[in-house]
mmCIF file of C-alpha atoms in Angstrom:
data_model
loop_
_atom_site.group_PDB
_atom_site.id
_atom_site.type_symbol
_atom_site.label_atom_id
_atom_site.label_comp_id
_atom_site.label_asym_id
_atom_site.label_seq_id
_atom_site.Cartn_x
_atom_site.Cartn_y
_atom_site.Cartn_z
ATOM 1 C CA MET A 1 -22.699 1.222 2.733
ATOM 2 C CA GLY A 2 -20.513 -1.686 3.835
ATOM 3 C CA ARG A 3 -18.977 -2.180 0.402
ATOM 4 C CA LYS A 4 -17.792 1.454 0.345
ATOM 5 C CA VAL A 5 -15.536 1.171 3.402
ATOM 6 C CA ASN A 6 -11.834 1.497 2.607
ATOM 7 C CA PRO A 7 -10.355 -1.966 3.326
ATOM 8 C CA ILE A 8 -7.156 -0.498 4.810
ATOM 9 C CA GLY A 9 -8.848 2.058 7.073
ATOM 10 C CA PHE A 10 -11.356 -0.625 8.071
ATOM 11 C CA ARG A 11 -8.538 -2.772 9.521
ATOM 12 C CA LEU A 12 -6.340 -0.101 11.107
ATOM 13 C CA GLY A 13 -5.421 -1.117 14.624
ATOM 14 C CA ILE A 14 -6.577 -4.692 14.011
ATOM 15 C CA ASN A 15 -4.127 -6.252 11.581
ATOM 16 C CA ARG A 16 -2.658 -3.138 9.913
ATOM 17 C CA ASP A 17 -0.578 -0.242 11.172
ATOM 18 C CA TRP A 18 -0.617 3.419 10.140
ATOM 19 C CA ASP A 19 1.754 4.563 7.353
ATOM 20 C CA ALA A 20 2.447 7.755 9.328
ATOM 21 C CA ARG A 21 3.248 7.380 13.028
ATOM 22 C CA TRP A 22 3.482 10.658 14.937
ATOM 23 C CA TYR A 23 1.382 12.949 17.112
ATOM 24 C CA ALA A 24 0.792 16.692 16.914
ATOM 25 C CA GLU A 25 -1.830 19.267 17.842
ATOM 26 C CA GLY A 26 -3.201 22.444 16.302
ATOM 27 C CA GLU A 27 -1.191 24.101 13.536
ATOM 28 C CA ASN A 28 1.667 21.629 13.980
ATOM 29 C CA TYR A 29 -0.657 18.821 12.881
ATOM 30 C CA VAL A 30 -1.623 20.690 9.706
ATOM 31 C CA ASP A 31 1.996 21.528 8.868
ATOM 32 C CA GLN A 32 3.254 17.986 9.431
ATOM 33 C CA LEU A 33 0.361 16.483 7.474
ATOM 34 C CA HIS A 34 1.162 18.652 4.427
ATOM 35 C CA GLN A 35 4.814 17.813 4.963
ATOM 36 C CA ASP A 36 4.036 14.089 4.774
ATOM 37 C CA LEU A 37 2.154 14.589 1.502
ATOM 38 C CA ALA A 38 5.068 16.559 0.057
ATOM 39 C CA VAL A 39 7.566 13.877 1.151
ATOM 40 C CA ARG A 40 5.593 11.104 -0.541
ATOM 41 C CA GLN A 41 5.101 13.159 -3.706
ATOM 42 C CA LEU A 42 8.809 13.996 -3.899
ATOM 43 C CA ILE A 43 9.856 10.358 -3.508
ATOM 44 C CA HIS A 44 7.359 9.110 -6.120
ATOM 45 C CA THR A 45 8.105 11.810 -8.710
ATOM 46 C CA GLN A 46 11.893 11.551 -8.479
ATOM 47 C CA ASN A 47 11.865 7.722 -8.581
ATOM 48 C CA ASP A 48 8.969 6.865 -10.885
ATOM 49 C CA ARG A 49 10.857 3.870 -12.349
ATOM 50 C CA ALA A 50 11.830 2.310 -9.017
ATOM 51 C CA GLY A 51 8.470 0.586 -8.438
ATOM 52 C CA ILE A 52 7.728 2.364 -5.155
ATOM 53 C CA SER A 53 4.632 1.014 -3.434
ATOM 54 C CA SER A 54 4.356 2.822 -0.090
ATOM 55 C CA VAL A 55 6.266 5.268 2.103
ATOM 56 C CA GLU A 56 6.150 5.063 5.907
ATOM 57 C CA ILE A 57 6.945 8.160 7.969
ATOM 58 C CA GLU A 58 7.841 8.101 11.660
ATOM 59 C CA ARG A 59 8.790 11.258 13.560
ATOM 60 C CA PHE A 60 11.180 11.552 16.504
ATOM 61 C CA PRO A 61 12.587 14.614 18.307
ATOM 62 C CA GLY A 62 15.111 16.124 15.875
ATOM 63 C CA LYS A 63 14.795 13.558 13.087
ATOM 64 C CA VAL A 64 12.344 11.836 10.743
ATOM 65 C CA ARG A 65 12.507 8.173 9.758
ATOM 66 C CA VAL A 66 11.322 7.393 6.224
ATOM 67 C CA VAL A 67 10.852 3.782 5.076
ATOM 68 C CA VAL A 68 10.482 3.253 1.324
ATOM 69 C CA HIS A 69 8.998 -0.022 0.052
ATOM 70 C CA THR A 70 10.211 -0.595 -3.506
ATOM 71 C CA ALA A 71 10.260 -3.464 -5.976
ATOM 72 C CA LYS A 72 13.542 -2.241 -7.519
ATOM 73 C CA PRO A 73 15.891 -1.177 -4.712
ATOM 74 C CA GLY A 74 18.867 -1.066 -7.075
ATOM 75 C CA VAL A 75 17.172 1.581 -9.230
ATOM 76 C CA PHE A 76 16.214 3.610 -6.156
ATOM 77 C CA ILE A 77 19.707 3.441 -4.639
ATOM 78 C CA GLY A 78 21.432 4.314 -7.909
ATOM 79 C CA ARG A 79 25.046 3.853 -8.880
ATOM 80 C CA LYS A 80 27.215 3.824 -5.729
ATOM 81 C CA GLY A 81 24.281 5.255 -3.776
ATOM 82 C CA ALA A 82 24.181 8.508 -5.736
ATOM 83 C CA ASN A 83 20.405 8.596 -6.073
ATOM 84 C CA VAL A 84 19.832 7.947 -2.356
ATOM 85 C CA LYS A 85 22.117 10.858 -1.424
ATOM 86 C CA VAL A 86 20.146 13.211 -3.688
ATOM 87 C CA VAL A 87 16.807 12.016 -2.274
ATOM 88 C CA ARG A 88 18.027 12.373 1.341
ATOM 89 C CA THR A 89 19.353 15.891 0.664
ATOM 90 C CA ASN A 90 16.066 17.000 -0.915
ATOM 91 C CA LEU A 91 14.071 15.516 1.951
ATOM 92 C CA GLU A 92 16.206 17.270 4.571
ATOM 93 C CA LYS A 93 15.676 20.595 2.776
ATOM 94 C CA LEU A 94 11.936 19.949 2.688
ATOM 95 C CA VAL A 95 11.540 18.782 6.281
ATOM 96 C CA GLY A 96 14.294 20.834 7.908
ATOM 97 C CA MET A 97 15.495 17.924 10.040
ATOM 98 C CA LYS A 98 17.783 14.926 9.789
ATOM 99 C CA ILE A 99 16.361 12.087 7.646
ATOM 100 C CA ASP A 100 16.899 8.383 8.356
ATOM 101 C CA LEU A 101 16.147 6.722 5.017
ATOM 102 C CA ASP A 102 15.472 2.965 5.033
ATOM 103 C CA ILE A 103 14.822 0.922 1.895
ATOM 104 C CA LYS A 104 12.854 -2.330 1.991
ATOM 105 C CA GLU A 105 12.528 -4.607 -1.010
ATOM 106 C CA ILE A 106 9.134 -5.972 -2.107
ATOM 107 C CA GLU A 107 9.763 -9.643 -2.805
ATOM 108 C CA ASN A 108 6.579 -10.286 -4.849
ATOM 109 C CA PRO A 109 5.488 -7.194 -6.827
ATOM 110 C CA ASP A 110 2.583 -9.187 -8.299
ATOM 111 C CA LEU A 111 1.087 -9.431 -4.781
ATOM 112 C CA ASP A 112 1.297 -5.685 -4.082
ATOM 113 C CA ALA A 113 -2.027 -3.992 -4.840
ATOM 114 C CA TYR A 114 -0.526 -0.576 -5.655
ATOM 115 C CA LEU A 115 2.035 -1.993 -8.089
ATOM 116 C CA VAL A 116 -0.635 -4.144 -9.748
ATOM 117 C CA ALA A 117 -2.959 -1.142 -10.138
ATOM 118 C CA GLU A 118 -0.144 1.011 -11.557
ATOM 119 C CA ASN A 119 0.793 -1.794 -13.954
ATOM 120 C CA ILE A 120 -2.789 -1.982 -15.258
ATOM 121 C CA ALA A 121 -2.894 1.820 -15.577
ATOM 122 C CA GLY A 122 0.312 1.773 -17.619
ATOM 123 C CA GLN A 123 -1.085 -0.876 -19.948
ATOM 124 C CA LEU A 124 -4.283 1.104 -20.493
ATOM 125 C CA GLU A 125 -2.243 4.219 -21.320
ATOM 126 C CA ARG A 126 -0.365 2.133 -23.915
ATOM 127 C CA ARG A 127 -3.766 1.278 -25.472
ATOM 128 C CA ILE A 128 -3.764 -2.377 -24.426
ATOM 129 C CA SER A 129 -7.247 -3.871 -24.031
ATOM 130 C CA PHE A 130 -8.596 -3.454 -20.490
ATOM 131 C CA SER A 131 -9.843 -7.045 -20.332
ATOM 132 C CA ARG A 132 -6.462 -8.385 -21.387
ATOM 133 C CA ALA A 133 -4.641 -6.237 -18.823
ATOM 134 C CA MET A 134 -7.020 -7.311 -16.037
ATOM 135 C CA LYS A 135 -6.794 -11.018 -16.863
ATOM 136 C CA ARG A 136 -3.003 -10.870 -17.061
ATOM 137 C CA SER A 137 -2.685 -9.207 -13.640
ATOM 138 C CA ILE A 138 -5.152 -11.643 -12.064
ATOM 139 C CA GLY A 139 -3.304 -14.651 -13.483
ATOM 140 C CA GLN A 140 0.096 -13.413 -12.284
ATOM 141 C CA ALA A 141 -1.195 -12.727 -8.764
ATOM 142 C CA MET A 142 -2.798 -16.152 -8.447
ATOM 143 C CA ARG A 143 0.370 -17.852 -9.676
ATOM 144 C CA GLN A 144 2.397 -16.020 -7.012
ATOM 145 C CA GLY A 145 0.219 -17.448 -4.239
ATOM 146 C CA ALA A 146 -2.642 -14.999 -3.727
ATOM 147 C CA GLU A 147 -5.778 -16.602 -2.312
ATOM 148 C CA GLY A 148 -7.991 -14.180 -4.206
ATOM 149 C CA ILE A 149 -7.903 -10.990 -6.270
ATOM 150 C CA ARG A 150 -10.540 -8.544 -7.466
ATOM 151 C CA VAL A 151 -9.847 -5.879 -10.113
ATOM 152 C CA GLN A 152 -12.279 -3.110 -11.035
ATOM 153 C CA VAL A 153 -11.958 -0.522 -13.811
ATOM 154 C CA ALA A 154 -14.329 2.385 -14.467
ATOM 155 C CA GLY A 155 -14.487 5.007 -17.188
ATOM 156 C CA ARG A 156 -14.778 5.228 -20.966
ATOM 157 C CA LEU A 157 -13.395 1.754 -21.543
ATOM 158 C CA GLY A 158 -12.246 1.150 -25.084
ATOM 159 C CA GLY A 159 -13.294 4.658 -26.101
ATOM 160 C CA ALA A 160 -16.995 3.980 -25.524
ATOM 161 C CA GLU A 161 -19.468 6.872 -25.516
ATOM 162 C CA MET A 162 -20.715 6.116 -22.002
ATOM 163 C CA ALA A 163 -18.620 5.330 -18.966
ATOM 164 C CA ARG A 164 -19.107 1.934 -17.325
ATOM 165 C CA THR A 165 -17.714 -0.151 -14.499
ATOM 166 C CA ILE A 166 -16.377 -3.674 -14.970
ATOM 167 C CA HIS A 167 -14.822 -5.954 -12.383
ATOM 168 C CA MET A 168 -13.169 -9.368 -12.514
ATOM 169 C CA ARG A 169 -12.476 -11.680 -9.607
ATOM 170 C CA GLU A 170 -10.741 -14.954 -8.986
ATOM 171 C CA GLY A 171 -10.569 -16.821 -5.680
ATOM 172 C CA ARG A 172 -11.951 -15.472 -2.392
ATOM 173 C CA VAL A 173 -11.918 -11.780 -1.451
ATOM 174 C CA PRO A 174 -13.730 -11.433 1.934
ATOM 175 C CA ARG A 175 -13.917 -7.637 2.159
ATOM 176 C CA GLN A 176 -15.975 -7.552 5.361
ATOM 177 C CA THR A 177 -13.869 -10.008 7.392
ATOM 178 C CA LEU A 178 -11.654 -8.035 9.757
ATOM 179 C CA ARG A 179 -9.032 -10.762 10.207
ATOM 180 C CA ALA A 180 -8.578 -11.060 6.421
ATOM 181 C CA ASN A 181 -5.242 -9.733 5.152
ATOM 182 C CA ILE A 182 -6.400 -7.640 2.198
ATOM 183 C CA ASP A 183 -4.168 -5.240 0.300
ATOM 184 C CA TYR A 184 -6.058 -2.453 -1.485
ATOM 185 C CA ALA A 185 -4.962 0.306 -3.845
ATOM 186 C CA VAL A 186 -6.338 2.817 -6.334
ATOM 187 C CA ALA A 187 -4.682 4.126 -9.508
ATOM 188 C CA GLU A 188 -5.671 6.269 -12.476
ATOM 189 C CA ALA A 189 -4.864 5.937 -16.180
ATOM 190 C CA ASN A 190 -4.842 9.103 -18.291
ATOM 191 C CA THR A 191 -6.006 7.966 -21.742
ATOM 192 C CA THR A 192 -6.991 9.928 -24.839
ATOM 193 C CA TYR A 193 -10.662 9.261 -24.043
ATOM 194 C CA GLY A 194 -10.424 10.465 -20.453
ATOM 195 C CA ARG A 195 -9.382 9.216 -17.058
ATOM 196 C CA ILE A 196 -9.941 5.572 -16.093
ATOM 197 C CA GLY A 197 -9.940 4.514 -12.440
ATOM 198 C CA ILE A 198 -8.509 1.180 -11.299
ATOM 199 C CA LYS A 199 -9.144 -0.507 -7.951
ATOM 200 C CA VAL A 200 -7.382 -3.671 -6.805
ATOM 201 C CA TRP A 201 -8.093 -5.955 -3.827
ATOM 202 C CA ILE A 202 -5.649 -8.804 -3.103
ATOM 203 C CA TYR A 203 -6.481 -11.383 -0.429
ATOM 204 C CA LYS A 204 -3.333 -12.924 1.079
ATOM 205 C CA GLY A 205 -4.828 -15.086 3.801
ATOM 206 C CA THR A 206 -6.099 -14.762 7.357
ATOM 207 C CA ILE A 207 -4.253 -13.135 10.242
ATOM 208 C CA PHE A 208 -5.211 -14.609 13.588
ATOM 209 C CA PRO A 209 -4.572 -12.595 16.757
ATOM 210 C CA GLU A 210 -1.778 -13.815 18.977
ATOM 211 C CA VAL A 211 -3.121 -15.650 21.992
ATOM 212 C CA THR A 212 -1.031 -15.537 25.133
ATOM 213 C CA GLU A 213 -1.291 -18.686 27.179
ATOM 214 C CA VAL A 214 -2.132 -18.132 30.828
ATOM 215 C CA PRO A 215 -0.689 -20.807 33.117
ATOM 216 C CA GLU A 216 -3.348 -22.774 34.940
ATOM 217 C CA ALA A 217 -3.640 -22.096 38.650
ATOM 218 C CA THR A 218 -2.510 -25.126 40.628
ATOM 219 C CA GLU A 219 -4.592 -26.005 43.631
ATOM 220 C CA GLY A 220 -2.733 -25.909 46.932
ATOM 221 C CA VAL A 221 -2.188 -29.193 48.715
ATOM 222 C CA TYR A 222 -2.606 -29.024 52.460
ATOM 223 C CA ILE A 223 -1.213 -31.738 54.748
ATOM 224 C CA SER A 224 -2.687 -31.995 58.208
ATOM 225 C CA GLU A 225 -0.285 -32.911 60.991
#
């Protein structure tokens, strides 16, 4: 069952942090959880061309901080910030509190697993060969400095009668090493033959824990009179 562990959940608290940081109990937990899902869905649907990868949500008394990671911040912001104002207004209506909206740019979209998976899904929907789309994404990621990448597609590939699963890999992808910095994402392509699932693992190197140096205890020197 080791290969079925989600690589992100496997490393939470070790070298990854939660995308939602807040605490609640009882019905408040249920309400805020559904609220988080609605916030992410609203941001993705209203800005589908902005290359949004992930949305972080952090709650404080009286306000909610939302951090949007996007490959195209200019598209998300809009002309003179018009799009951001609309998004903030819709979020405040949804949440019922003040929204602090932060935008962070993704410097290398080819090293972001979600954007790579969505790119492959878009190519499959445009009827590009799955093998060509996979090889192109793998080559771009390796050229941008990835130490390894694994791409897996499953479904009626090429309009075949039976569904199958095919994966390609280049470099190292140590999925069971906890200190490995692995980005993982899942996407779906809606084709005329059915739905095709895409999974992407990108290995970006090793994260070593910070070691705090403890000063050595100096032995006392005693002088006898």
